[in-house]
mmCIF file of C-alpha atoms and ligand atoms in Angstrom:
data_model
loop_
_atom_site.group_PDB
_atom_site.id
_atom_site.type_symbol
_atom_site.label_atom_id
_atom_site.label_comp_id
_atom_site.label_asym_id
_atom_site.label_seq_id
_atom_site.Cartn_x
_atom_site.Cartn_y
_atom_site.Cartn_z
ATOM 1 C CA MET A 1322 -5.938 7.899 -14.085
ATOM 2 C CA PRO A 1323 -3.901 9.388 -16.958
ATOM 3 C CA ALA A 1324 -1.899 6.708 -18.740
ATOM 4 C CA THR A 1325 1.349 8.349 -17.700
ATOM 5 C CA ASN A 1326 0.653 8.190 -13.974
ATOM 6 C CA CYS A 1327 1.272 5.265 -11.677
ATOM 7 C CA TYR A 1328 -1.621 3.818 -9.664
ATOM 8 C CA CYS A 1329 -0.091 5.414 -6.586
ATOM 9 C CA GLY A 1330 -0.520 8.893 -8.052
ATOM 10 C CA ASN A 1331 3.120 9.613 -8.847
ATOM 11 C CA GLU A 1332 3.557 11.364 -12.158
ATOM 12 C CA LYS A 1333 5.473 8.577 -13.806
ATOM 13 C CA PRO A 1334 4.426 5.294 -15.377
ATOM 14 C CA PHE A 1335 3.796 2.235 -13.238
ATOM 15 C CA ALA A 1336 6.661 0.467 -15.056
ATOM 16 C CA THR A 1337 9.241 2.878 -13.622
ATOM 17 C CA CYS A 1338 7.444 3.670 -10.356
ATOM 18 C CA CYS A 1339 5.964 0.863 -8.264
ATOM 19 C CA GLU A 1340 6.304 -2.110 -10.638
ATOM 20 C CA PRO A 1341 10.059 -2.700 -10.058
ATOM 21 C CA TYR A 1342 9.342 -3.034 -6.319
ATOM 22 C CA ILE A 1343 6.336 -5.304 -6.804
ATOM 23 C CA LYS A 1344 8.365 -7.514 -9.169
ATOM 24 C CA ASN A 1345 11.264 -7.575 -6.695
ATOM 25 C CA VAL A 1346 13.623 -6.009 -9.234
ATOM 26 C CA GLN A 1347 14.373 -3.146 -6.851
ATOM 27 C CA LYS A 1348 13.837 -2.448 -3.163
ATOM 28 C CA ALA A 1349 11.671 0.457 -2.129
ATOM 29 C CA PRO A 1350 14.121 3.102 -0.863
ATOM 30 C CA THR A 1351 11.791 4.694 1.682
ATOM 31 C CA ALA A 1352 8.769 3.823 3.792
ATOM 32 C CA GLU A 1353 6.683 6.129 1.591
ATOM 33 C CA ALA A 1354 7.827 4.359 -1.584
ATOM 34 C CA LEU A 1355 6.948 1.014 -0.024
ATOM 35 C CA MET A 1356 3.564 2.306 1.076
ATOM 36 C CA ARG A 1357 2.833 3.601 -2.408
ATOM 37 C CA SER A 1358 3.874 0.297 -3.971
ATOM 38 C CA ARG A 1359 1.601 -1.579 -1.559
ATOM 39 C CA TYR A 1360 -1.303 0.609 -2.668
ATOM 40 C CA SER A 1361 -0.447 -0.170 -6.312
ATOM 41 C CA ALA A 1362 -0.254 -3.852 -5.359
ATOM 42 C CA TYR A 1363 -3.839 -3.640 -4.089
ATOM 43 C CA CYS A 1364 -4.836 -2.092 -7.440
ATOM 44 C CA ILE A 1365 -3.353 -4.985 -9.395
ATOM 45 C CA VAL A 1366 -4.159 -7.656 -6.762
ATOM 46 C CA ALA A 1367 -0.546 -8.624 -6.075
ATOM 47 C CA GLY A 1368 -1.214 -10.656 -2.940
ATOM 48 C CA ASP A 1369 2.238 -12.212 -2.664
ATOM 49 C CA TYR A 1370 3.869 -8.794 -2.568
ATOM 50 C CA LEU A 1371 1.462 -7.562 0.092
ATOM 51 C CA VAL A 1372 2.209 -10.564 2.282
ATOM 52 C CA ALA A 1373 5.968 -10.345 1.636
ATOM 53 C CA THR A 1374 6.106 -6.654 2.599
ATOM 54 C CA THR A 1375 4.222 -7.148 5.863
ATOM 55 C CA HIS A 1376 6.456 -7.479 8.915
ATOM 56 C CA PRO A 1377 6.662 -11.115 10.153
ATOM 57 C CA SER A 1378 5.471 -10.024 13.611
ATOM 58 C CA THR A 1379 2.105 -8.854 12.261
ATOM 59 C CA ARG A 1380 1.832 -11.027 9.133
ATOM 60 C CA LYS A 1381 -0.522 -13.428 10.906
ATOM 61 C CA PHE A 1382 -3.171 -10.673 10.985
ATOM 62 C CA HIS A 1383 -3.019 -10.298 7.207
ATOM 63 C CA ASP A 1384 -3.524 -13.681 5.572
ATOM 64 C CA LYS A 1385 -3.283 -13.763 1.824
ATOM 65 C CA ALA A 1386 -6.884 -14.867 1.243
ATOM 66 C CA SER A 1387 -8.334 -11.859 3.032
ATOM 67 C CA ILE A 1388 -5.823 -9.517 1.359
ATOM 68 C CA LEU A 1389 -6.886 -10.830 -2.053
ATOM 69 C CA GLU A 1390 -10.549 -10.552 -1.121
ATOM 70 C CA TRP A 1391 -10.110 -6.956 0.082
ATOM 71 C CA SER A 1392 -8.115 -5.915 -2.975
ATOM 72 C CA LYS A 1393 -10.490 -7.571 -5.457
ATOM 73 C CA SER A 1394 -13.812 -6.531 -3.941
ATOM 74 C CA ASN A 1395 -12.910 -2.845 -4.040
ATOM 75 C CA GLN A 1396 -12.241 -0.509 -6.947
ATOM 76 C CA TRP A 1397 -9.220 1.564 -6.015
ATOM 77 C CA LEU A 1398 -9.602 5.159 -7.144
ATOM 78 C CA LYS A 1399 -6.676 7.117 -5.805
ATOM 79 C CA LEU A 1400 -4.097 7.495 -3.099
ATOM 80 C CA GLU A 1401 -3.285 10.643 -1.193
ATOM 81 C CA VAL A 1402 -0.177 10.660 0.964
ATOM 82 C CA MET A 1403 -0.841 13.284 3.592
ATOM 83 C CA TYR A 1404 2.311 13.010 5.630
ATOM 84 C CA ALA A 1405 5.483 10.953 5.504
ATOM 85 C CA GLU A 1406 8.512 10.706 7.724
ATOM 86 C CA GLU A 1407 11.184 8.036 7.977
ATOM 87 C CA THR A 1408 9.061 5.259 9.508
ATOM 88 C CA VAL A 1409 5.528 6.672 9.452
ATOM 89 C CA VAL A 1410 3.226 7.408 6.522
ATOM 90 C CA GLU A 1411 -0.272 8.807 6.832
ATOM 91 C CA PHE A 1412 -2.477 8.353 3.806
ATOM 92 C CA LYS A 1413 -5.989 8.191 2.436
ATOM 93 C CA ALA A 1414 -6.949 5.536 -0.093
ATOM 94 C CA PHE A 1415 -10.170 6.279 -1.959
ATOM 95 C CA PHE A 1416 -12.158 3.346 -3.251
ATOM 96 C CA LEU A 1417 -15.572 2.027 -4.204
ATOM 97 C CA ASP A 1418 -16.622 -0.981 -2.181
ATOM 98 C CA ALA A 1419 -18.401 -4.058 -3.545
ATOM 99 C CA LYS A 1420 -21.694 -2.134 -3.467
ATOM 100 C CA LEU A 1421 -20.046 0.742 -5.377
ATOM 101 C CA LYS A 1422 -20.267 2.944 -2.329
ATOM 102 C CA ALA A 1423 -17.513 5.555 -2.061
ATOM 103 C CA ASN A 1424 -15.179 4.909 0.851
ATOM 104 C CA VAL A 1425 -11.970 6.296 2.263
ATOM 105 C CA HIS A 1426 -9.406 4.204 4.083
ATOM 106 C CA HIS A 1427 -7.474 6.649 6.267
ATOM 107 C CA GLU A 1428 -4.482 5.154 7.996
ATOM 108 C CA LYS A 1429 -1.274 6.166 9.689
ATOM 109 C CA SER A 1430 1.057 3.249 9.022
ATOM 110 C CA ARG A 1431 4.253 2.283 10.757
ATOM 111 C CA PHE A 1432 7.167 0.723 8.874
ATOM 112 C CA GLU A 1433 10.444 -0.911 9.826
ATOM 113 C CA LYS A 1434 13.511 -1.600 7.767
ATOM 114 C CA GLU A 1435 14.875 -5.125 8.032
ATOM 115 C CA ASP A 1436 17.848 -6.445 6.059
ATOM 116 C CA GLY A 1437 17.575 -3.468 3.741
ATOM 117 C CA SER A 1438 13.868 -3.925 3.022
ATOM 118 C CA TRP A 1439 11.063 -1.728 4.270
ATOM 119 C CA LEU A 1440 8.183 -3.661 5.816
ATOM 120 C CA TYR A 1441 4.694 -2.637 6.901
ATOM 121 C CA VAL A 1442 4.282 -3.215 10.625
ATOM 122 C CA ASP A 1443 0.871 -1.886 11.611
ATOM 123 C CA GLY A 1444 -1.287 1.182 11.510
ATOM 124 C CA VAL A 1445 -3.760 3.408 13.248
ATOM 125 C CA PHE A 1446 -7.092 3.656 11.430
ATOM 126 C CA TYR A 1447 -9.247 6.741 11.464
HETATM 127 ZN ZN1 ZN B 2386 3.780 4.181 -8.032
#
């Protein structure tokens, strides 16, 4: 990753891309921006943010311990957003698992906006 690019692949630094969302300084303006910031949160193991941006109705399926385990045991390589509309984002996240085996997490995620904040609801996995 070039130093000027955010973890999420946007061509701007983390500090002006995903970090303001993860630090709750700003709200992600779109579902895609939230999705990208959640990917960056996995890269930096920001478990609280990942829990906080999961919709309350599905939060029980994503407890913080397993989120932290999943984010720490993998080495996140890159994100490719394949398709984004208002409430749906399809993406591929490339990573090395704990055995350094190359993997791709391919998901079409659904998001909802509540009280001005985008939240991850659930996804279809390929
Ligand atoms: Zn970013």
